[in-house]
């Protein structure tokens, strides 16, 4: 897969923003109902834009998001370690 320089730059910016949102999602409390938070909505919007450039990266971010949400819902020790490092 060969990308133009401007797409690589935009993908880097989107990746950094998406990673930052993922950290915020880890730190926010689990909502009482299974609804997406503002950070979750922004995260998904960024994934759509990433998908247009690199679907594989978008899928990888979505896997991380789903993993974090699963860990949050179970109150796992892994997530507690993430919050305290």
mmCIF file of N, CA and C in Angstrom:
data_model
loop_
_atom_site.group_PDB
_atom_site.id
_atom_site.type_symbol
_atom_site.label_atom_id
_atom_site.label_comp_id
_atom_site.label_asym_id
_atom_site.label_seq_id
_atom_site.Cartn_x
_atom_site.Cartn_y
_atom_site.Cartn_z
ATOM 1 N N UNK A 1 0.842 -1.163 0.000
ATOM 2 C CA UNK A 1 0.000 0.000 0.000
ATOM 3 C C UNK A 1 0.896 1.238 0.000
ATOM 4 N N UNK A 2 0.791 2.035 -1.014
ATOM 5 C CA UNK A 2 1.605 3.248 -1.110
ATOM 6 C C UNK A 2 0.680 4.452 -0.976
ATOM 7 N N UNK A 3 1.011 5.325 -0.021
ATOM 8 C CA UNK A 3 0.185 6.494 0.235
ATOM 9 C C UNK A 3 0.932 7.764 -0.151
ATOM 10 N N UNK A 4 0.180 8.765 -0.578
ATOM 11 C CA UNK A 4 0.769 10.065 -0.879
ATOM 12 C C UNK A 4 1.226 10.719 0.419
ATOM 13 N N UNK A 5 2.175 11.629 0.301
ATOM 14 C CA UNK A 5 2.747 12.287 1.478
ATOM 15 C C UNK A 5 1.672 13.002 2.290
ATOM 16 N N UNK A 6 0.745 13.684 1.621
ATOM 17 C CA UNK A 6 -0.299 14.401 2.357
ATOM 18 C C UNK A 6 -1.226 13.443 3.102
ATOM 19 N N UNK A 7 -1.459 12.262 2.542
ATOM 20 C CA UNK A 7 -2.292 11.276 3.234
ATOM 21 C C UNK A 7 -1.557 10.690 4.435
ATOM 22 N N UNK A 8 -0.264 10.493 4.306
ATOM 23 C CA UNK A 8 0.531 9.988 5.428
ATOM 24 C C UNK A 8 0.508 10.996 6.567
ATOM 25 N N UNK A 9 0.670 12.270 6.224
ATOM 26 C CA UNK A 9 0.645 13.326 7.241
ATOM 27 C C UNK A 9 -0.715 13.360 7.933
ATOM 28 N N UNK A 10 -1.790 13.320 7.159
ATOM 29 C CA UNK A 10 -3.147 13.353 7.738
ATOM 30 C C UNK A 10 -3.401 12.106 8.580
ATOM 31 N N UNK A 11 -2.943 10.968 8.122
ATOM 32 C CA UNK A 11 -3.117 9.726 8.869
ATOM 33 C C UNK A 11 -2.374 9.786 10.203
ATOM 34 N N UNK A 12 -1.200 10.385 10.212
ATOM 35 C CA UNK A 12 -0.437 10.559 11.448
ATOM 36 C C UNK A 12 -1.192 11.454 12.419
ATOM 37 N N UNK A 13 -1.739 12.561 11.920
ATOM 38 C CA UNK A 13 -2.518 13.472 12.765
ATOM 39 C C UNK A 13 -3.745 12.770 13.334
ATOM 40 N N UNK A 14 -4.452 12.048 12.479
ATOM 41 C CA UNK A 14 -5.647 11.328 12.924
ATOM 42 C C UNK A 14 -5.299 10.253 13.949
ATOM 43 N N UNK A 15 -4.192 9.559 13.725
ATOM 44 C CA UNK A 15 -3.760 8.517 14.655
ATOM 45 C C UNK A 15 -3.443 9.079 16.027
ATOM 46 N N UNK A 16 -2.768 10.235 16.060
ATOM 47 C CA UNK A 16 -2.443 10.866 17.337
ATOM 48 C C UNK A 16 -3.707 11.311 18.063
ATOM 49 N N UNK A 17 -4.634 11.914 17.316
ATOM 50 C CA UNK A 17 -5.882 12.372 17.923
ATOM 51 C C UNK A 17 -6.712 11.188 18.432
ATOM 52 N N UNK A 18 -6.758 10.130 17.651
ATOM 53 C CA UNK A 18 -7.508 8.937 18.037
ATOM 54 C C UNK A 18 -6.894 8.281 19.266
ATOM 55 N N UNK A 19 -5.583 8.217 19.335
ATOM 56 C CA UNK A 19 -4.909 7.641 20.507
ATOM 57 C C UNK A 19 -5.209 8.457 21.760
ATOM 58 N N UNK A 20 -5.192 9.779 21.621
ATOM 59 C CA UNK A 20 -5.523 10.644 22.748
ATOM 60 C C UNK A 20 -6.940 10.423 23.241
ATOM 61 N N UNK A 21 -7.868 10.263 22.305
ATOM 62 C CA UNK A 21 -9.253 9.993 22.692
ATOM 63 C C UNK A 21 -9.386 8.635 23.369
ATOM 64 N N UNK A 22 -8.634 7.661 22.912
ATOM 65 C CA UNK A 22 -8.685 6.336 23.528
ATOM 66 C C UNK A 22 -8.236 6.410 24.984
ATOM 67 N N UNK A 23 -7.215 7.213 25.257
ATOM 68 C CA UNK A 23 -6.760 7.398 26.639
ATOM 69 C C UNK A 23 -7.857 8.058 27.468
ATOM 70 N N UNK A 24 -8.528 9.066 26.905
ATOM 71 C CA UNK A 24 -9.631 9.719 27.622
ATOM 72 C C UNK A 24 -10.765 8.732 27.895
ATOM 73 N N UNK A 25 -11.034 7.866 26.935
ATOM 74 C CA UNK A 25 -12.092 6.863 27.098
ATOM 75 C C UNK A 25 -11.729 5.893 28.215
ATOM 76 N N UNK A 26 -10.453 5.533 28.313
ATOM 77 C CA UNK A 26 -10.006 4.651 29.396
ATOM 78 C C UNK A 26 -10.238 5.318 30.743
ATOM 79 N N UNK A 27 -9.968 6.621 30.826
ATOM 80 C CA UNK A 27 -10.046 7.332 32.095
ATOM 81 C C UNK A 27 -11.463 7.699 32.511
ATOM 82 N N UNK A 28 -12.399 7.798 31.561
ATOM 83 C CA UNK A 28 -13.748 8.208 31.935
ATOM 84 C C UNK A 28 -14.500 7.048 32.583
ATOM 85 N N UNK A 29 -15.436 7.373 33.484
ATOM 86 C CA UNK A 29 -16.197 6.308 34.140
ATOM 87 C C UNK A 29 -17.131 5.609 33.150
ATOM 88 N N UNK A 30 -17.449 4.393 33.463
ATOM 89 C CA UNK A 30 -18.363 3.613 32.632
ATOM 90 C C UNK A 30 -19.776 4.172 32.789
ATOM 91 N N UNK A 31 -20.460 4.518 31.693
ATOM 92 C CA UNK A 31 -21.825 5.036 31.824
ATOM 93 C C UNK A 31 -22.763 3.960 32.354
ATOM 94 N N UNK A 32 -23.821 4.407 33.038
ATOM 95 C CA UNK A 32 -24.766 3.447 33.623
ATOM 96 C C UNK A 32 -25.503 2.660 32.550
ATOM 97 N N UNK A 33 -25.781 3.301 31.441
ATOM 98 C CA UNK A 33 -26.417 2.613 30.320
ATOM 99 C C UNK A 33 -25.382 2.421 29.234
ATOM 100 N N UNK A 34 -25.632 1.476 28.351
ATOM 101 C CA UNK A 34 -24.692 1.204 27.268
ATOM 102 C C UNK A 34 -24.900 2.240 26.163
ATOM 103 N N UNK A 35 -24.415 3.459 26.440
ATOM 104 C CA UNK A 35 -24.484 4.532 25.455
ATOM 105 C C UNK A 35 -23.070 5.029 25.193
ATOM 106 N N UNK A 36 -22.857 5.539 24.012
ATOM 107 C CA UNK A 36 -21.542 6.049 23.664
ATOM 108 C C UNK A 36 -21.395 7.462 24.206
ATOM 109 N N UNK A 37 -20.257 7.756 24.808
ATOM 110 C CA UNK A 37 -19.982 9.082 25.348
ATOM 111 C C UNK A 37 -19.550 10.021 24.223
ATOM 112 N N UNK A 38 -19.389 11.298 24.555
ATOM 113 C CA UNK A 38 -18.910 12.258 23.550
ATOM 114 C C UNK A 38 -17.552 11.844 23.006
ATOM 115 N N UNK A 39 -16.670 11.377 23.894
ATOM 116 C CA UNK A 39 -15.356 10.907 23.437
ATOM 117 C C UNK A 39 -15.508 9.713 22.508
ATOM 118 N N UNK A 40 -16.436 8.825 22.830
ATOM 119 C CA UNK A 40 -16.684 7.662 21.982
ATOM 120 C C UNK A 40 -17.207 8.060 20.611
ATOM 121 N N UNK A 41 -18.091 9.064 20.593
ATOM 122 C CA UNK A 41 -18.620 9.549 19.311
ATOM 123 C C UNK A 41 -17.528 10.188 18.464
ATOM 124 N N UNK A 42 -16.681 11.012 19.090
ATOM 125 C CA UNK A 42 -15.568 11.632 18.365
ATOM 126 C C UNK A 42 -14.622 10.559 17.838
ATOM 127 N N UNK A 43 -14.381 9.544 18.667
ATOM 128 C CA UNK A 43 -13.501 8.441 18.292
ATOM 129 C C UNK A 43 -14.024 7.760 17.026
ATOM 130 N N UNK A 44 -15.302 7.481 17.000
ATOM 131 C CA UNK A 44 -15.893 6.806 15.840
ATOM 132 C C UNK A 44 -15.855 7.680 14.585
ATOM 133 N N UNK A 45 -16.039 8.995 14.758
ATOM 134 C CA UNK A 45 -15.943 9.901 13.610
ATOM 135 C C UNK A 45 -14.532 9.884 13.022
ATOM 136 N N UNK A 46 -13.539 9.887 13.905
ATOM 137 C CA UNK A 46 -12.155 9.828 13.432
ATOM 138 C C UNK A 46 -11.876 8.506 12.724
ATOM 139 N N UNK A 47 -12.460 7.430 13.242
ATOM 140 C CA UNK A 47 -12.256 6.122 12.602
ATOM 141 C C UNK A 47 -12.793 6.105 11.175
ATOM 142 N N UNK A 48 -13.910 6.787 10.968
ATOM 143 C CA UNK A 48 -14.465 6.849 9.610
ATOM 144 C C UNK A 48 -13.493 7.535 8.660
ATOM 145 N N UNK A 49 -12.880 8.613 9.144
ATOM 146 C CA UNK A 49 -11.922 9.330 8.302
ATOM 147 C C UNK A 49 -10.658 8.499 8.073
ATOM 148 N N UNK A 50 -10.203 7.814 9.118
ATOM 149 C CA UNK A 50 -9.030 6.944 8.983
ATOM 150 C C UNK A 50 -9.323 5.818 7.994
ATOM 151 N N UNK A 51 -10.538 5.274 8.065
ATOM 152 C CA UNK A 51 -10.922 4.164 7.198
ATOM 153 C C UNK A 51 -10.772 4.516 5.714
ATOM 154 N N UNK A 52 -11.072 5.767 5.372
ATOM 155 C CA UNK A 52 -10.964 6.187 3.973
ATOM 156 C C UNK A 52 -9.523 6.159 3.475
ATOM 157 N N UNK A 53 -8.578 6.311 4.405
ATOM 158 C CA UNK A 53 -7.161 6.313 4.031
ATOM 159 C C UNK A 53 -6.541 4.930 4.217
ATOM 160 N N UNK A 54 -6.839 4.304 5.371
ATOM 161 C CA UNK A 54 -6.210 3.020 5.698
ATOM 162 C C UNK A 54 -7.174 2.164 6.528
ATOM 163 N N UNK A 55 -7.968 1.318 5.874
ATOM 164 C CA UNK A 55 -8.948 0.504 6.590
ATOM 165 C C UNK A 55 -8.340 -0.382 7.680
ATOM 166 N N UNK A 56 -7.151 -0.895 7.460
ATOM 167 C CA UNK A 56 -6.518 -1.774 8.442
ATOM 168 C C UNK A 56 -6.250 -1.036 9.754
ATOM 169 N N UNK A 57 -5.778 0.191 9.668
ATOM 170 C CA UNK A 57 -5.525 0.979 10.872
ATOM 171 C C UNK A 57 -6.830 1.293 11.591
ATOM 172 N N UNK A 58 -7.853 1.619 10.845
ATOM 173 C CA UNK A 58 -9.166 1.884 11.427
ATOM 174 C C UNK A 58 -9.674 0.658 12.186
ATOM 175 N N UNK A 59 -9.551 -0.502 11.584
ATOM 176 C CA UNK A 59 -9.984 -1.744 12.232
ATOM 177 C C UNK A 59 -9.189 -2.020 13.506
ATOM 178 N N UNK A 60 -7.905 -1.714 13.480
ATOM 179 C CA UNK A 60 -7.062 -1.938 14.661
ATOM 180 C C UNK A 60 -7.473 -1.026 15.812
ATOM 181 N N UNK A 61 -7.744 0.239 15.503
ATOM 182 C CA UNK A 61 -8.219 1.156 16.542
ATOM 183 C C UNK A 61 -9.562 0.691 17.103
ATOM 184 N N UNK A 62 -10.434 0.184 16.242
ATOM 185 C CA UNK A 62 -11.741 -0.289 16.706
ATOM 186 C C UNK A 62 -11.583 -1.499 17.617
ATOM 187 N N UNK A 63 -10.650 -2.379 17.308
ATOM 188 C CA UNK A 63 -10.382 -3.528 18.182
ATOM 189 C C UNK A 63 -9.907 -3.060 19.554
ATOM 190 N N UNK A 64 -9.030 -2.047 19.570
ATOM 191 C CA UNK A 64 -8.558 -1.509 20.853
ATOM 192 C C UNK A 64 -9.716 -0.905 21.636
ATOM 193 N N UNK A 65 -10.570 -0.150 20.960
ATOM 194 C CA UNK A 65 -11.732 0.467 21.606
ATOM 195 C C UNK A 65 -12.644 -0.604 22.208
ATOM 196 N N UNK A 66 -12.953 -1.623 21.430
ATOM 197 C CA UNK A 66 -13.823 -2.700 21.919
ATOM 198 C C UNK A 66 -13.197 -3.421 23.107
ATOM 199 N N UNK A 67 -11.889 -3.634 23.063
ATOM 200 C CA UNK A 67 -11.188 -4.290 24.167
ATOM 201 C C UNK A 67 -11.287 -3.450 25.436
ATOM 202 N N UNK A 68 -11.048 -2.156 25.297
ATOM 203 C CA UNK A 68 -11.125 -1.255 26.454
ATOM 204 C C UNK A 68 -12.537 -1.260 27.034
ATOM 205 N N UNK A 69 -13.542 -1.190 26.188
ATOM 206 C CA UNK A 69 -14.924 -1.182 26.680
ATOM 207 C C UNK A 69 -15.266 -2.495 27.391
ATOM 208 N N UNK A 70 -14.789 -3.604 26.852
ATOM 209 C CA UNK A 70 -15.023 -4.901 27.502
ATOM 210 C C UNK A 70 -14.363 -4.938 28.875
ATOM 211 N N UNK A 71 -13.121 -4.466 28.935
ATOM 212 C CA UNK A 71 -12.387 -4.465 30.202
ATOM 213 C C UNK A 71 -13.048 -3.534 31.211
ATOM 214 N N UNK A 72 -13.560 -2.400 30.750
ATOM 215 C CA UNK A 72 -14.236 -1.462 31.650
ATOM 216 C C UNK A 72 -15.498 -2.093 32.233
ATOM 217 N N UNK A 73 -16.228 -2.796 31.406
ATOM 218 C CA UNK A 73 -17.490 -3.372 31.872
ATOM 219 C C UNK A 73 -17.277 -4.510 32.864
ATOM 220 N N UNK A 74 -16.129 -5.161 32.804
ATOM 221 C CA UNK A 74 -15.864 -6.252 33.745
ATOM 222 C C UNK A 74 -15.087 -5.780 34.964
ATOM 223 N N UNK A 75 -14.595 -4.523 34.933
ATOM 224 C CA UNK A 75 -13.818 -4.000 36.063
ATOM 225 C C UNK A 75 -12.521 -4.756 36.261
ATOM 226 N N UNK A 76 -11.842 -5.058 35.188
ATOM 227 C CA UNK A 76 -10.659 -5.914 35.242
ATOM 228 C C UNK A 76 -9.468 -5.251 35.925
ATOM 229 N N UNK A 77 -8.573 -6.072 36.406
ATOM 230 C CA UNK A 77 -7.336 -5.602 37.030
ATOM 231 C C UNK A 77 -6.452 -4.916 35.996
ATOM 232 N N UNK A 78 -6.525 -5.366 34.753
ATOM 233 C CA UNK A 78 -5.730 -4.760 33.682
ATOM 234 C C UNK A 78 -6.072 -3.280 33.537
ATOM 235 N N UNK A 79 -7.345 -2.969 33.521
ATOM 236 C CA UNK A 79 -7.769 -1.584 33.370
ATOM 237 C C UNK A 79 -7.371 -0.752 34.580
ATOM 238 N N UNK A 80 -7.453 -1.320 35.757
ATOM 239 C CA UNK A 80 -7.038 -0.604 36.968
ATOM 240 C C UNK A 80 -5.555 -0.264 36.903
ATOM 241 N N UNK A 81 -4.740 -1.180 36.386
ATOM 242 C CA UNK A 81 -3.308 -0.908 36.219
ATOM 243 C C UNK A 81 -3.082 0.212 35.218
ATOM 244 N N UNK A 82 -3.852 0.223 34.136
ATOM 245 C CA UNK A 82 -3.705 1.272 33.130
ATOM 246 C C UNK A 82 -3.991 2.647 33.718
ATOM 247 N N UNK A 83 -5.001 2.732 34.554
ATOM 248 C CA UNK A 83 -5.388 4.013 35.135
ATOM 249 C C UNK A 83 -4.371 4.520 36.142
ATOM 250 N N UNK A 84 -3.619 3.633 36.763
ATOM 251 C CA UNK A 84 -2.697 4.033 37.825
ATOM 252 C C UNK A 84 -1.249 4.102 37.375
ATOM 253 N N UNK A 85 -0.984 4.018 36.077
ATOM 254 C CA UNK A 85 0.404 4.134 35.614
ATOM 255 C C UNK A 85 0.666 5.498 35.053
#
